[in-house]
C-alpha positions as a LaTeX table, in Angstrom:
\begin{tabular}{lrrr}
\hline
Residue & $x$ (\AA) & $y$ (\AA) & $z$ (\AA) \\
\hline
Unk1 & $-69.75$ & $-254.99$ & $-184.23$ \\
Unk2 & $-66.37$ & $-254.94$ & $-182.47$ \\
Unk3 & $-66.24$ & $-252.46$ & $-179.59$ \\
Unk4 & $-63.85$ & $-249.51$ & $-179.83$ \\
Unk5 & $-63.38$ & $-247.06$ & $-176.95$ \\
Unk6 & $-64.01$ & $-243.52$ & $-177.94$ \\
Unk7 & $-63.64$ & $-241.74$ & $-174.61$ \\
Unk8 & $-64.12$ & $-241.80$ & $-170.83$ \\
Unk9 & $-66.01$ & $-239.13$ & $-168.85$ \\
Unk10 & $-65.05$ & $-237.74$ & $-165.60$ \\
Unk11 & $-67.92$ & $-235.89$ & $-164.05$ \\
Unk12 & $-66.62$ & $-232.80$ & $-162.05$ \\
Unk13 & $-70.10$ & $-231.29$ & $-161.36$ \\
Unk14 & $-69.55$ & $-227.56$ & $-160.70$ \\
Unk15 & $-65.83$ & $-227.90$ & $-160.01$ \\
Unk16 & $-64.69$ & $-227.50$ & $-163.63$ \\
Unk17 & $-61.78$ & $-225.21$ & $-162.87$ \\
Unk18 & $-60.53$ & $-227.49$ & $-160.08$ \\
Unk19 & $-60.88$ & $-230.56$ & $-162.27$ \\
Unk20 & $-58.95$ & $-228.92$ & $-165.03$ \\
Unk21 & $-56.13$ & $-227.87$ & $-162.77$ \\
Unk22 & $-55.81$ & $-231.31$ & $-161.41$ \\
Unk23 & $-55.52$ & $-232.78$ & $-164.84$ \\
Unk24 & $-53.03$ & $-230.27$ & $-165.73$ \\
Unk25 & $-51.02$ & $-231.17$ & $-162.66$ \\
Unk26 & $-51.09$ & $-234.76$ & $-163.93$ \\
Unk27 & $-49.42$ & $-233.60$ & $-167.12$ \\
Unk28 & $-52.34$ & $-233.36$ & $-169.57$ \\
Unk29 & $-52.76$ & $-230.54$ & $-171.98$ \\
Unk30 & $-56.53$ & $-229.62$ & $-172.03$ \\
Unk31 & $-58.65$ & $-228.20$ & $-174.84$ \\
Unk32 & $-60.19$ & $-224.77$ & $-174.24$ \\
Unk33 & $-63.46$ & $-224.81$ & $-172.38$ \\
Unk34 & $-66.31$ & $-225.95$ & $-174.51$ \\
Unk35 & $-70.07$ & $-225.37$ & $-174.03$ \\
Unk36 & $-72.52$ & $-227.87$ & $-175.36$ \\
Unk37 & $-75.84$ & $-227.12$ & $-176.89$ \\
Unk38 & $-77.23$ & $-229.56$ & $-174.28$ \\
Unk39 & $-76.24$ & $-227.14$ & $-171.47$ \\
Unk40 & $-73.05$ & $-228.65$ & $-170.13$ \\
Unk41 & $-69.37$ & $-227.64$ & $-170.29$ \\
Unk42 & $-66.17$ & $-229.66$ & $-170.90$ \\
Unk43 & $-62.42$ & $-229.81$ & $-171.34$ \\
Unk44 & $-60.82$ & $-232.71$ & $-173.24$ \\
Unk45 & $-57.46$ & $-234.43$ & $-172.88$ \\
Unk46 & $-57.16$ & $-235.63$ & $-176.44$ \\
Unk47 & $-54.98$ & $-238.68$ & $-177.09$ \\
Unk48 & $-54.08$ & $-240.51$ & $-180.24$ \\
Unk49 & $-57.45$ & $-242.27$ & $-180.93$ \\
Unk50 & $-59.39$ & $-241.68$ & $-177.78$ \\
Unk51 & $-59.68$ & $-239.09$ & $-175.04$ \\
Unk52 & $-60.69$ & $-238.15$ & $-171.45$ \\
Unk53 & $-63.55$ & $-235.72$ & $-170.90$ \\
Unk54 & $-64.10$ & $-233.52$ & $-167.92$ \\
Unk55 & $-67.95$ & $-232.84$ & $-167.90$ \\
Unk56 & $-70.06$ & $-230.59$ & $-165.75$ \\
Unk57 & $-70.91$ & $-226.85$ & $-165.61$ \\
Unk58 & $-68.51$ & $-224.02$ & $-165.57$ \\
Unk59 & $-70.80$ & $-222.06$ & $-163.24$ \\
Unk60 & $-69.91$ & $-222.67$ & $-159.53$ \\
Unk61 & $-73.07$ & $-223.74$ & $-157.82$ \\
Unk62 & $-74.77$ & $-223.92$ & $-161.27$ \\
Unk63 & $-77.43$ & $-226.40$ & $-162.28$ \\
Unk64 & $-76.21$ & $-229.60$ & $-164.01$ \\
Unk65 & $-77.62$ & $-231.13$ & $-167.12$ \\
Unk66 & $-80.50$ & $-233.42$ & $-165.93$ \\
Unk67 & $-78.97$ & $-236.67$ & $-167.34$ \\
Unk68 & $-75.70$ & $-236.07$ & $-165.40$ \\
Unk69 & $-77.06$ & $-234.35$ & $-162.31$ \\
Unk70 & $-77.42$ & $-237.57$ & $-160.33$ \\
Unk71 & $-73.80$ & $-238.59$ & $-160.62$ \\
Unk72 & $-71.08$ & $-237.77$ & $-158.05$ \\
Unk73 & $-67.65$ & $-236.46$ & $-158.97$ \\
Unk74 & $-65.77$ & $-239.35$ & $-160.50$ \\
Unk75 & $-65.22$ & $-241.47$ & $-163.52$ \\
Unk76 & $-68.90$ & $-242.09$ & $-164.62$ \\
Unk77 & $-68.99$ & $-242.42$ & $-168.50$ \\
Unk78 & $-67.88$ & $-245.26$ & $-170.68$ \\
Unk79 & $-68.16$ & $-244.32$ & $-174.35$ \\
Unk80 & $-67.81$ & $-246.46$ & $-177.33$ \\
Unk81 & $-67.44$ & $-245.24$ & $-180.95$ \\
Unk82 & $-69.98$ & $-245.61$ & $-183.77$ \\
Unk83 & $-70.03$ & $-244.40$ & $-187.31$ \\
Unk84 & $-74.00$ & $-244.23$ & $-187.60$ \\
Unk85 & $-75.71$ & $-243.56$ & $-184.38$ \\
Unk86 & $-79.29$ & $-243.84$ & $-185.95$ \\
Unk87 & $-78.61$ & $-247.35$ & $-187.41$ \\
Unk88 & $-76.86$ & $-248.45$ & $-184.30$ \\
Unk89 & $-79.78$ & $-247.54$ & $-182.00$ \\
Unk90 & $-82.07$ & $-249.68$ & $-184.18$ \\
Unk91 & $-79.74$ & $-252.60$ & $-184.34$ \\
Unk92 & $-79.22$ & $-252.57$ & $-180.59$ \\
Unk93 & $-82.96$ & $-252.42$ & $-179.84$ \\
Unk94 & $-83.44$ & $-255.38$ & $-182.33$ \\
Unk95 & $-81.00$ & $-257.40$ & $-180.18$ \\
Unk96 & $-82.86$ & $-256.66$ & $-177.05$ \\
Unk97 & $-80.47$ & $-253.90$ & $-175.76$ \\
Unk98 & $-82.30$ & $-251.06$ & $-174.06$ \\
Unk99 & $-80.79$ & $-248.37$ & $-176.19$ \\
Unk100 & $-82.28$ & $-244.81$ & $-176.55$ \\
Unk101 & $-82.94$ & $-243.07$ & $-179.77$ \\
Unk102 & $-79.88$ & $-241.17$ & $-181.28$ \\
Unk103 & $-79.41$ & $-237.57$ & $-179.96$ \\
Unk104 & $-77.71$ & $-234.86$ & $-181.74$ \\
Unk105 & $-75.82$ & $-231.89$ & $-180.17$ \\
Unk106 & $-72.88$ & $-229.56$ & $-180.80$ \\
Unk107 & $-70.40$ & $-227.09$ & $-179.24$ \\
Unk108 & $-68.62$ & $-224.15$ & $-180.74$ \\
Unk109 & $-64.92$ & $-224.46$ & $-181.44$ \\
Unk110 & $-62.22$ & $-221.99$ & $-182.48$ \\
Unk111 & $-60.14$ & $-223.00$ & $-185.51$ \\
Unk112 & $-56.38$ & $-222.33$ & $-185.85$ \\
Unk113 & $-56.99$ & $-219.67$ & $-188.57$ \\
Unk114 & $-59.22$ & $-217.64$ & $-186.16$ \\
Unk115 & $-62.49$ & $-218.74$ & $-187.68$ \\
Unk116 & $-65.21$ & $-220.45$ & $-185.56$ \\
Unk117 & $-67.12$ & $-223.59$ & $-186.33$ \\
Unk118 & $-69.04$ & $-226.34$ & $-184.43$ \\
Unk119 & $-68.03$ & $-229.73$ & $-183.26$ \\
Unk120 & $-71.01$ & $-231.91$ & $-183.94$ \\
Unk121 & $-71.88$ & $-235.25$ & $-182.46$ \\
Unk122 & $-74.63$ & $-237.88$ & $-182.41$ \\
Unk123 & $-74.86$ & $-240.21$ & $-179.37$ \\
Unk124 & $-76.85$ & $-243.45$ & $-178.45$ \\
Unk125 & $-77.26$ & $-243.94$ & $-174.79$ \\
Unk126 & $-78.06$ & $-247.08$ & $-172.87$ \\
Unk127 & $-81.12$ & $-246.80$ & $-170.61$ \\
Unk128 & $-79.76$ & $-245.97$ & $-167.20$ \\
Unk129 & $-81.70$ & $-248.77$ & $-165.51$ \\
Unk130 & $-79.82$ & $-251.38$ & $-167.59$ \\
Unk131 & $-76.31$ & $-250.01$ & $-167.01$ \\
Unk132 & $-73.92$ & $-249.91$ & $-164.26$ \\
Unk133 & $-74.09$ & $-246.97$ & $-161.83$ \\
Unk134 & $-72.86$ & $-244.66$ & $-164.57$ \\
Unk135 & $-73.43$ & $-243.89$ & $-168.29$ \\
Unk136 & $-72.68$ & $-246.30$ & $-171.16$ \\
Unk137 & $-73.11$ & $-244.80$ & $-174.54$ \\
Unk138 & $-71.85$ & $-244.56$ & $-178.17$ \\
Unk139 & $-70.58$ & $-241.38$ & $-179.88$ \\
Unk140 & $-70.66$ & $-240.63$ & $-183.63$ \\
Unk141 & $-68.19$ & $-237.82$ & $-184.47$ \\
Unk142 & $-69.62$ & $-235.76$ & $-187.30$ \\
Unk143 & $-66.57$ & $-233.45$ & $-187.22$ \\
Unk144 & $-63.66$ & $-235.55$ & $-185.84$ \\
Unk145 & $-61.18$ & $-232.91$ & $-187.24$ \\
Unk146 & $-62.49$ & $-230.54$ & $-184.48$ \\
Unk147 & $-61.63$ & $-233.03$ & $-181.78$ \\
Unk148 & $-58.29$ & $-234.80$ & $-182.75$ \\
Unk149 & $-56.08$ & $-231.74$ & $-183.49$ \\
Unk150 & $-52.26$ & $-232.28$ & $-183.35$ \\
Unk151 & $-51.76$ & $-229.24$ & $-181.17$ \\
Unk152 & $-54.06$ & $-230.84$ & $-178.55$ \\
Unk153 & $-52.53$ & $-234.23$ & $-178.59$ \\
Unk154 & $-49.07$ & $-233.36$ & $-177.14$ \\
Unk155 & $-49.07$ & $-233.92$ & $-173.46$ \\
Unk156 & $-46.28$ & $-233.04$ & $-171.01$ \\
Unk157 & $-46.81$ & $-236.54$ & $-169.34$ \\
Unk158 & $-46.38$ & $-238.29$ & $-172.69$ \\
Unk159 & $-49.74$ & $-239.81$ & $-172.71$ \\
Unk160 & $-50.70$ & $-241.71$ & $-175.87$ \\
Unk161 & $-53.87$ & $-243.69$ & $-175.41$ \\
Unk162 & $-56.16$ & $-245.35$ & $-172.89$ \\
Unk163 & $-54.83$ & $-248.91$ & $-172.02$ \\
Unk164 & $-57.24$ & $-250.05$ & $-169.41$ \\
Unk165 & $-60.54$ & $-249.18$ & $-167.76$ \\
Unk166 & $-61.44$ & $-250.92$ & $-164.50$ \\
Unk167 & $-65.00$ & $-251.34$ & $-163.32$ \\
Unk168 & $-65.88$ & $-252.54$ & $-159.91$ \\
Unk169 & $-68.89$ & $-254.72$ & $-159.87$ \\
Unk170 & $-70.94$ & $-256.89$ & $-157.46$ \\
Unk171 & $-71.48$ & $-259.46$ & $-160.21$ \\
Unk172 & $-69.25$ & $-259.07$ & $-163.28$ \\
Unk173 & $-71.23$ & $-261.76$ & $-165.22$ \\
Unk174 & $-74.21$ & $-259.42$ & $-165.14$ \\
Unk175 & $-72.28$ & $-256.67$ & $-167.00$ \\
Unk176 & $-70.75$ & $-259.40$ & $-169.24$ \\
Unk177 & $-74.16$ & $-260.58$ & $-170.32$ \\
Unk178 & $-75.06$ & $-256.99$ & $-171.39$ \\
Unk179 & $-71.74$ & $-256.64$ & $-173.24$ \\
Unk180 & $-72.58$ & $-259.78$ & $-175.18$ \\
Unk181 & $-75.90$ & $-258.45$ & $-176.15$ \\
Unk182 & $-74.22$ & $-255.13$ & $-177.20$ \\
Unk183 & $-71.19$ & $-256.59$ & $-179.05$ \\
Unk184 & $-71.80$ & $-260.31$ & $-179.63$ \\
Unk185 & $-70.71$ & $-263.46$ & $-177.71$ \\
Unk186 & $-67.12$ & $-263.39$ & $-178.97$ \\
Unk187 & $-66.44$ & $-259.94$ & $-177.74$ \\
Unk188 & $-66.15$ & $-260.94$ & $-174.05$ \\
Unk189 & $-63.40$ & $-262.96$ & $-172.48$ \\
Unk190 & $-62.86$ & $-264.31$ & $-168.97$ \\
Unk191 & $-60.11$ & $-263.04$ & $-166.83$ \\
Unk192 & $-58.52$ & $-264.10$ & $-163.59$ \\
Unk193 & $-60.35$ & $-263.82$ & $-160.17$ \\
Unk194 & $-63.83$ & $-263.71$ & $-161.69$ \\
Unk195 & $-62.94$ & $-260.76$ & $-164.00$ \\
Unk196 & $-64.61$ & $-260.06$ & $-167.32$ \\
Unk197 & $-62.60$ & $-258.56$ & $-170.17$ \\
Unk198 & $-63.92$ & $-256.55$ & $-173.09$ \\
Unk199 & $-61.12$ & $-255.65$ & $-175.63$ \\
Unk200 & $-61.80$ & $-252.35$ & $-177.17$ \\
Unk201 & $-59.02$ & $-251.76$ & $-179.85$ \\
Unk202 & $-55.95$ & $-250.70$ & $-177.92$ \\
Unk203 & $-57.81$ & $-250.52$ & $-174.67$ \\
Unk204 & $-59.39$ & $-253.23$ & $-172.39$ \\
Unk205 & $-62.43$ & $-252.65$ & $-170.18$ \\
Unk206 & $-62.09$ & $-254.95$ & $-167.16$ \\
Unk207 & $-64.98$ & $-255.68$ & $-164.91$ \\
Unk208 & $-63.86$ & $-257.10$ & $-161.60$ \\
Unk209 & $-65.62$ & $-258.11$ & $-158.31$ \\
Unk210 & $-65.64$ & $-255.46$ & $-155.69$ \\
Unk211 & $-63.41$ & $-257.59$ & $-153.44$ \\
Unk212 & $-60.79$ & $-257.85$ & $-156.24$ \\
Unk213 & $-60.83$ & $-254.15$ & $-156.75$ \\
Unk214 & $-60.34$ & $-253.47$ & $-153.09$ \\
Unk215 & $-57.44$ & $-255.96$ & $-152.99$ \\
Unk216 & $-55.73$ & $-254.31$ & $-156.02$ \\
Unk217 & $-56.31$ & $-250.62$ & $-155.26$ \\
Unk218 & $-56.54$ & $-250.46$ & $-151.49$ \\
Unk219 & $-56.44$ & $-246.89$ & $-150.30$ \\
Unk220 & $-55.80$ & $-245.60$ & $-153.86$ \\
Unk221 & $-59.43$ & $-246.56$ & $-154.74$ \\
Unk222 & $-62.01$ & $-243.71$ & $-155.39$ \\
Unk223 & $-64.89$ & $-243.11$ & $-153.04$ \\
Unk224 & $-67.85$ & $-244.98$ & $-154.39$ \\
Unk225 & $-69.87$ & $-241.97$ & $-153.28$ \\
Unk226 & $-73.16$ & $-244.08$ & $-153.18$ \\
Unk227 & $-72.54$ & $-245.90$ & $-156.40$ \\
Unk228 & $-72.95$ & $-249.71$ & $-156.80$ \\
Unk229 & $-71.24$ & $-251.05$ & $-159.89$ \\
Unk230 & $-68.92$ & $-248.11$ & $-161.00$ \\
Unk231 & $-65.91$ & $-247.19$ & $-162.93$ \\
Unk232 & $-62.82$ & $-246.76$ & $-160.68$ \\
Unk233 & $-59.60$ & $-246.51$ & $-162.80$ \\
Unk234 & $-58.28$ & $-245.37$ & $-166.12$ \\
Unk235 & $-54.76$ & $-246.53$ & $-167.22$ \\
Unk236 & $-52.84$ & $-244.60$ & $-169.91$ \\
Unk237 & $-49.94$ & $-245.65$ & $-172.10$ \\
Unk238 & $-47.20$ & $-243.11$ & $-171.89$ \\
Unk239 & $-44.16$ & $-242.53$ & $-174.07$ \\
Unk240 & $-41.69$ & $-242.65$ & $-171.37$ \\
Unk241 & $-42.75$ & $-243.69$ & $-167.80$ \\
Unk242 & $-39.47$ & $-242.34$ & $-166.22$ \\
Unk243 & $-40.22$ & $-238.93$ & $-167.68$ \\
Unk244 & $-43.74$ & $-239.05$ & $-166.57$ \\
Unk245 & $-42.54$ & $-239.99$ & $-163.02$ \\
Unk246 & $-40.20$ & $-237.04$ & $-163.01$ \\
Unk247 & $-42.97$ & $-234.67$ & $-164.11$ \\
Unk248 & $-45.25$ & $-235.83$ & $-161.29$ \\
Unk249 & $-42.51$ & $-235.57$ & $-158.69$ \\
Unk250 & $-41.72$ & $-232.07$ & $-159.81$ \\
Unk251 & $-45.39$ & $-231.16$ & $-159.50$ \\
Unk252 & $-45.75$ & $-232.62$ & $-156.11$ \\
Unk253 & $-48.09$ & $-235.32$ & $-157.18$ \\
Unk254 & $-47.80$ & $-238.49$ & $-155.11$ \\
Unk255 & $-47.53$ & $-241.71$ & $-157.19$ \\
Unk256 & $-47.11$ & $-245.28$ & $-156.27$ \\
Unk257 & $-45.09$ & $-247.93$ & $-158.20$ \\
Unk258 & $-47.15$ & $-250.54$ & $-159.84$ \\
Unk259 & $-46.13$ & $-253.28$ & $-162.27$ \\
Unk260 & $-45.32$ & $-251.58$ & $-165.53$ \\
Unk261 & $-45.79$ & $-248.05$ & $-164.22$ \\
Unk262 & $-47.12$ & $-245.64$ & $-161.80$ \\
Unk263 & $-50.46$ & $-245.20$ & $-159.94$ \\
Unk264 & $-51.93$ & $-241.81$ & $-158.74$ \\
Unk265 & $-54.34$ & $-242.53$ & $-155.96$ \\
Unk266 & $-57.91$ & $-241.05$ & $-156.33$ \\
Unk267 & $-58.42$ & $-237.67$ & $-154.60$ \\
Unk268 & $-61.56$ & $-235.49$ & $-154.09$ \\
Unk269 & $-61.21$ & $-233.37$ & $-157.16$ \\
Unk270 & $-61.35$ & $-236.22$ & $-159.77$ \\
Unk271 & $-62.28$ & $-239.13$ & $-157.52$ \\
Unk272 & $-60.62$ & $-241.54$ & $-159.97$ \\
Unk273 & $-57.56$ & $-243.57$ & $-159.84$ \\
Unk274 & $-55.06$ & $-242.90$ & $-162.71$ \\
Unk275 & $-52.32$ & $-245.31$ & $-163.81$ \\
Unk276 & $-49.49$ & $-244.44$ & $-166.31$ \\
Unk277 & $-48.01$ & $-247.51$ & $-167.97$ \\
Unk278 & $-45.23$ & $-248.27$ & $-170.48$ \\
\hline
\end{tabular}
């Protein structure tokens, strides 16, 4: 079972409007506000084969869904794709992976012709005690046509897909051991400086020691906000890095030059570092 990245979740708690405004300032086109049957709200930045999700409540000061209430603002969800959530849950448990039973939910979606339908999903979550300080789960899209719509995939910043996800960890090998149980021994590779690499289609999940992450990101790193092993950065492939840079400058967004592209330091609204790469 080769891992494929489905999406990443940025929790914004009850600051949905501010989170959406920040992603728009970074040049993303967002889907209209969606409301899940589970009690949460979201916006998506839909890319070619994956996406970024803003998740929380659209009620300022409102209660959060119990399974996300404990997480601070930041990049907290690493989501893989599955074609059969029920079968996956059973297969994971048989391999000693502490996976929970499949869960079904939906949210309304307006169609281009003015009709209304539901985007439907089934997910399998890893028991929180066995994961990093965030959520790892799998998503089965029962109605992918209600997510990957062409009119939602054209972003002013030219974003095409997720290229890299960076996790800061005390012991990357601990997370590597779980990845091997989840996806098989061959799925995990060793990187430089004690890093662990999990290729996921066009993206790579990279787990690096805390010290290596501090050395790479410096002041651009997000606030751990009490988290231990946690997601810190998403890098996106863009069509034209120079055009992306111009858009950010025009919008007053500070960005740093990094090899192959640009880095937008973490700030309080999203509390996640964002790279734009060629």
